[in-house]
Coordinates of C-alpha atoms in Angstrom, one line a residue:
M1 CA -41.1 -69.7 -120.9
R2 CA -39.1 -66.5 -120.0
L3 CA -36.7 -67.2 -122.9
A4 CA -39.5 -67.7 -125.3
L5 CA -41.0 -64.4 -124.4
M6 CA -37.7 -62.6 -124.7
V7 CA -37.3 -64.1 -128.2
S8 CA -40.8 -63.0 -129.1
F9 CA -39.8 -59.4 -128.1
L10 CA -36.8 -59.5 -130.4
L11 CA -38.8 -61.0 -133.2
A12 CA -41.4 -58.3 -132.9
A13 CA -38.8 -55.5 -133.0
G14 CA -37.0 -57.3 -135.8
A15 CA -40.1 -57.8 -137.9
C16 CA -40.9 -54.1 -137.7
L17 CA -37.4 -53.2 -138.8
L18 CA -37.6 -55.6 -141.8
F19 CA -40.8 -54.0 -143.0
F20 CA -39.3 -50.5 -142.7
F21 CA -36.3 -51.6 -144.7
S22 CA -38.6 -53.2 -147.3
F23 CA -40.5 -50.0 -147.7
E24 CA -37.3 -47.9 -147.8
K25 CA -36.0 -50.0 -150.8
R26 CA -39.0 -48.9 -152.8
K27 CA -37.4 -45.5 -153.0
S28 CA -40.7 -43.8 -152.6
S29 CA -41.1 -40.1 -153.4
V30 CA -42.5 -37.5 -151.1
K31 CA -45.9 -37.7 -152.8
D32 CA -45.9 -41.5 -151.9
I33 CA -45.1 -40.9 -148.3
L34 CA -47.3 -37.8 -147.6
P35 CA -50.6 -39.7 -147.6
V36 CA -49.2 -42.3 -145.2
V37 CA -48.0 -39.5 -142.9
V38 CA -51.4 -37.9 -143.0
M39 CA -53.2 -41.2 -142.2
V40 CA -50.7 -41.9 -139.4
A41 CA -51.4 -38.5 -137.9
V42 CA -55.2 -39.0 -138.1
A43 CA -55.0 -42.5 -136.6
S44 CA -52.6 -41.3 -133.8
A45 CA -54.8 -38.3 -133.0
G46 CA -57.9 -40.5 -132.9
R47 CA -56.2 -43.0 -130.6
V48 CA -55.2 -40.2 -128.2
L49 CA -58.6 -38.6 -128.4
F50 CA -60.5 -41.8 -127.6
N51 CA -57.9 -42.9 -125.0
F52 CA -60.5 -42.5 -122.2
L53 CA -62.5 -45.4 -123.8
P54 CA -60.8 -48.8 -123.3
Q55 CA -59.7 -50.3 -126.6
I56 CA -62.0 -48.0 -128.6
Q57 CA -60.0 -46.1 -131.2
P58 CA -59.9 -45.7 -135.0
V59 CA -56.3 -47.0 -135.6
T60 CA -57.3 -50.5 -136.5
A61 CA -59.9 -49.4 -139.0
I62 CA -57.6 -46.9 -140.7
V63 CA -54.8 -49.5 -140.9
M64 CA -57.1 -52.0 -142.4
I65 CA -58.4 -49.5 -145.0
M66 CA -54.8 -48.5 -145.9
G67 CA -53.9 -52.2 -146.3
I68 CA -57.0 -53.0 -148.5
Y69 CA -56.5 -50.0 -150.8
C70 CA -52.8 -49.5 -150.8
G71 CA -51.2 -52.8 -150.2
G72 CA -49.4 -54.7 -147.4
R73 CA -46.3 -52.6 -147.1
T74 CA -48.3 -49.4 -146.8
G75 CA -50.7 -51.1 -144.3
F76 CA -47.9 -52.3 -142.2
L77 CA -46.1 -49.0 -142.2
T78 CA -49.3 -47.1 -141.3
G79 CA -50.0 -49.5 -138.4
A80 CA -46.5 -49.6 -137.0
M81 CA -46.0 -45.8 -137.2
S82 CA -49.4 -45.1 -135.7
A83 CA -48.4 -47.1 -132.6
L84 CA -45.1 -45.4 -132.4
A85 CA -46.4 -41.9 -133.0
S86 CA -49.4 -42.2 -130.6
N87 CA -47.2 -43.6 -127.9
L88 CA -45.2 -40.3 -127.9
F89 CA -48.3 -39.0 -126.1
L90 CA -49.6 -42.1 -124.3
G91 CA -46.2 -43.5 -123.2
Q92 CA -43.4 -45.5 -124.9
G93 CA -42.1 -48.7 -123.5
P94 CA -41.2 -52.3 -124.1
W95 CA -44.8 -52.9 -125.2
T96 CA -44.4 -50.5 -128.2
P97 CA -42.8 -53.1 -130.6
F98 CA -45.7 -55.5 -129.9
Q99 CA -48.3 -52.8 -130.7
M100 CA -46.3 -51.8 -133.8
L101 CA -46.2 -55.5 -135.0
A102 CA -49.8 -56.1 -134.1
W103 CA -51.2 -53.2 -136.1
G104 CA -48.7 -53.7 -138.9
L105 CA -49.7 -57.3 -139.3
I106 CA -53.4 -56.4 -139.3
G107 CA -52.7 -54.1 -142.2
V108 CA -50.8 -56.8 -144.1
L109 CA -53.5 -59.4 -143.6
A110 CA -56.1 -56.9 -144.8
A111 CA -54.1 -56.5 -148.0
V112 CA -53.9 -60.2 -148.5
L113 CA -57.6 -60.8 -147.9
A114 CA -58.4 -57.9 -150.2
K115 CA -57.1 -59.9 -153.2
A116 CA -60.5 -61.7 -153.0
P117 CA -63.1 -59.3 -154.4
V118 CA -65.7 -60.5 -151.9
F119 CA -63.6 -59.2 -149.0
R120 CA -63.8 -55.6 -150.2
K121 CA -67.6 -55.7 -149.4
I122 CA -68.4 -53.9 -146.1
G123 CA -69.8 -57.0 -144.4
A124 CA -66.7 -59.0 -144.9
V125 CA -64.5 -56.1 -143.9
C126 CA -66.4 -55.7 -140.7
V127 CA -66.1 -59.3 -139.8
Y128 CA -62.3 -59.1 -140.2
G129 CA -62.4 -55.9 -138.3
F130 CA -64.1 -57.6 -135.4
L131 CA -61.6 -60.5 -135.4
A132 CA -58.7 -58.1 -135.7
G133 CA -59.5 -56.9 -132.2
F134 CA -58.6 -60.4 -130.9
L135 CA -55.6 -60.7 -133.2
Y136 CA -54.3 -57.4 -131.8
G137 CA -54.8 -58.7 -128.2
L138 CA -53.2 -62.0 -129.0
I139 CA -49.9 -60.3 -130.0
T140 CA -49.8 -57.4 -127.5
D141 CA -50.6 -59.5 -124.5
L142 CA -47.3 -61.2 -125.0
W143 CA -45.9 -58.0 -123.4
T144 CA -48.2 -58.6 -120.4
L145 CA -46.8 -62.1 -120.0
M146 CA -43.2 -60.9 -120.3
A147 CA -43.8 -58.4 -117.5
M148 CA -44.7 -61.2 -115.1
G149 CA -41.2 -62.6 -115.2
E150 CA -40.3 -66.0 -113.7
S151 CA -43.8 -66.6 -112.2
L152 CA -45.2 -67.6 -115.6
S153 CA -47.0 -70.9 -116.1
W154 CA -49.4 -72.1 -118.8
T155 CA -52.2 -71.6 -116.3
L156 CA -51.3 -68.0 -115.9
V157 CA -51.0 -67.6 -119.7
L158 CA -54.5 -68.9 -120.2
T159 CA -55.7 -66.6 -117.3
V160 CA -54.1 -63.5 -119.0
Y161 CA -55.7 -64.2 -122.3
A162 CA -59.1 -65.1 -120.8
A163 CA -59.0 -61.8 -118.8
A164 CA -58.3 -59.9 -122.0
V165 CA -61.4 -61.2 -123.8
P166 CA -63.7 -58.3 -122.7
F167 CA -61.2 -55.7 -123.9
N168 CA -60.7 -57.6 -127.2
L169 CA -64.4 -57.7 -127.6
L170 CA -64.7 -53.9 -127.1
H171 CA -61.8 -53.4 -129.5
G172 CA -63.6 -55.6 -132.2
V173 CA -66.9 -53.8 -131.7
G174 CA -65.2 -50.4 -131.9
N175 CA -63.4 -51.5 -135.2
V176 CA -66.8 -52.4 -136.7
V177 CA -68.2 -48.9 -135.8
F178 CA -65.2 -47.1 -137.2
L179 CA -65.2 -49.2 -140.4
L180 CA -68.9 -48.5 -141.0
L181 CA -68.1 -44.8 -140.7
L182 CA -64.8 -44.6 -142.6
Y183 CA -64.5 -47.5 -145.0
R184 CA -66.4 -46.1 -148.0
P185 CA -65.5 -42.4 -147.7
L186 CA -61.8 -43.0 -147.0
G187 CA -61.6 -45.8 -149.5
K188 CA -63.0 -43.5 -152.2
K189 CA -60.5 -40.8 -151.3
L190 CA -57.6 -43.2 -151.5
E191 CA -58.8 -44.5 -154.9
R192 CA -59.0 -40.9 -156.1
I193 CA -55.5 -40.1 -154.9
Q194 CA -54.2 -43.2 -156.7
E195 CA -55.9 -42.3 -160.0
K196 CA -55.0 -38.6 -159.9
F197 CA -51.4 -38.8 -158.6
G198 CA -50.4 -42.4 -159.3
V199 CA -49.4 -43.0 -155.7
L200 CA -50.1 -45.7 -153.1
A201 CA -51.1 -48.3 -155.7
S202 CA -51.4 -51.7 -154.2

């Protein structure tokens, strides 16, 4: 069990690096990167601002929107960098790669789902946003299990994930609220940027 969790840590860090290299190979210009930097800054500031509320923050919603409108690479980069940047204020640690991977994958999956026109409707987006709270917890709680060391057992694993359900539920509800507030206005701005400057095209 301990070995499996260590492997999962290395895979999380490795997956983040692979996506960064993939984005780098696109040889994006400054005008391609700047909107991502702005969204990372907004998401990170929002996470820090709402830190007093457990699991309630706008990062997941913003990452989803970037994935839907700008594609999987951009969604992953936004999610991973938001975790890294916000943890400069909230605290870096071995848990950071798991948070980067979790938010990054949420952005990628949003991009994949967005290929179906029905998914772009606010109702479907909110359903995914709610479930994304549990997906995030599923990945990041691997760090919690790693921290328990040799005392791990399958019973303890189930206990950890069961204890996380209320927090994941809050995360999911928070995602829905932020999506209702941000999805249409932010989506329209991203579309306008794509049309006017030819950047961030999915």
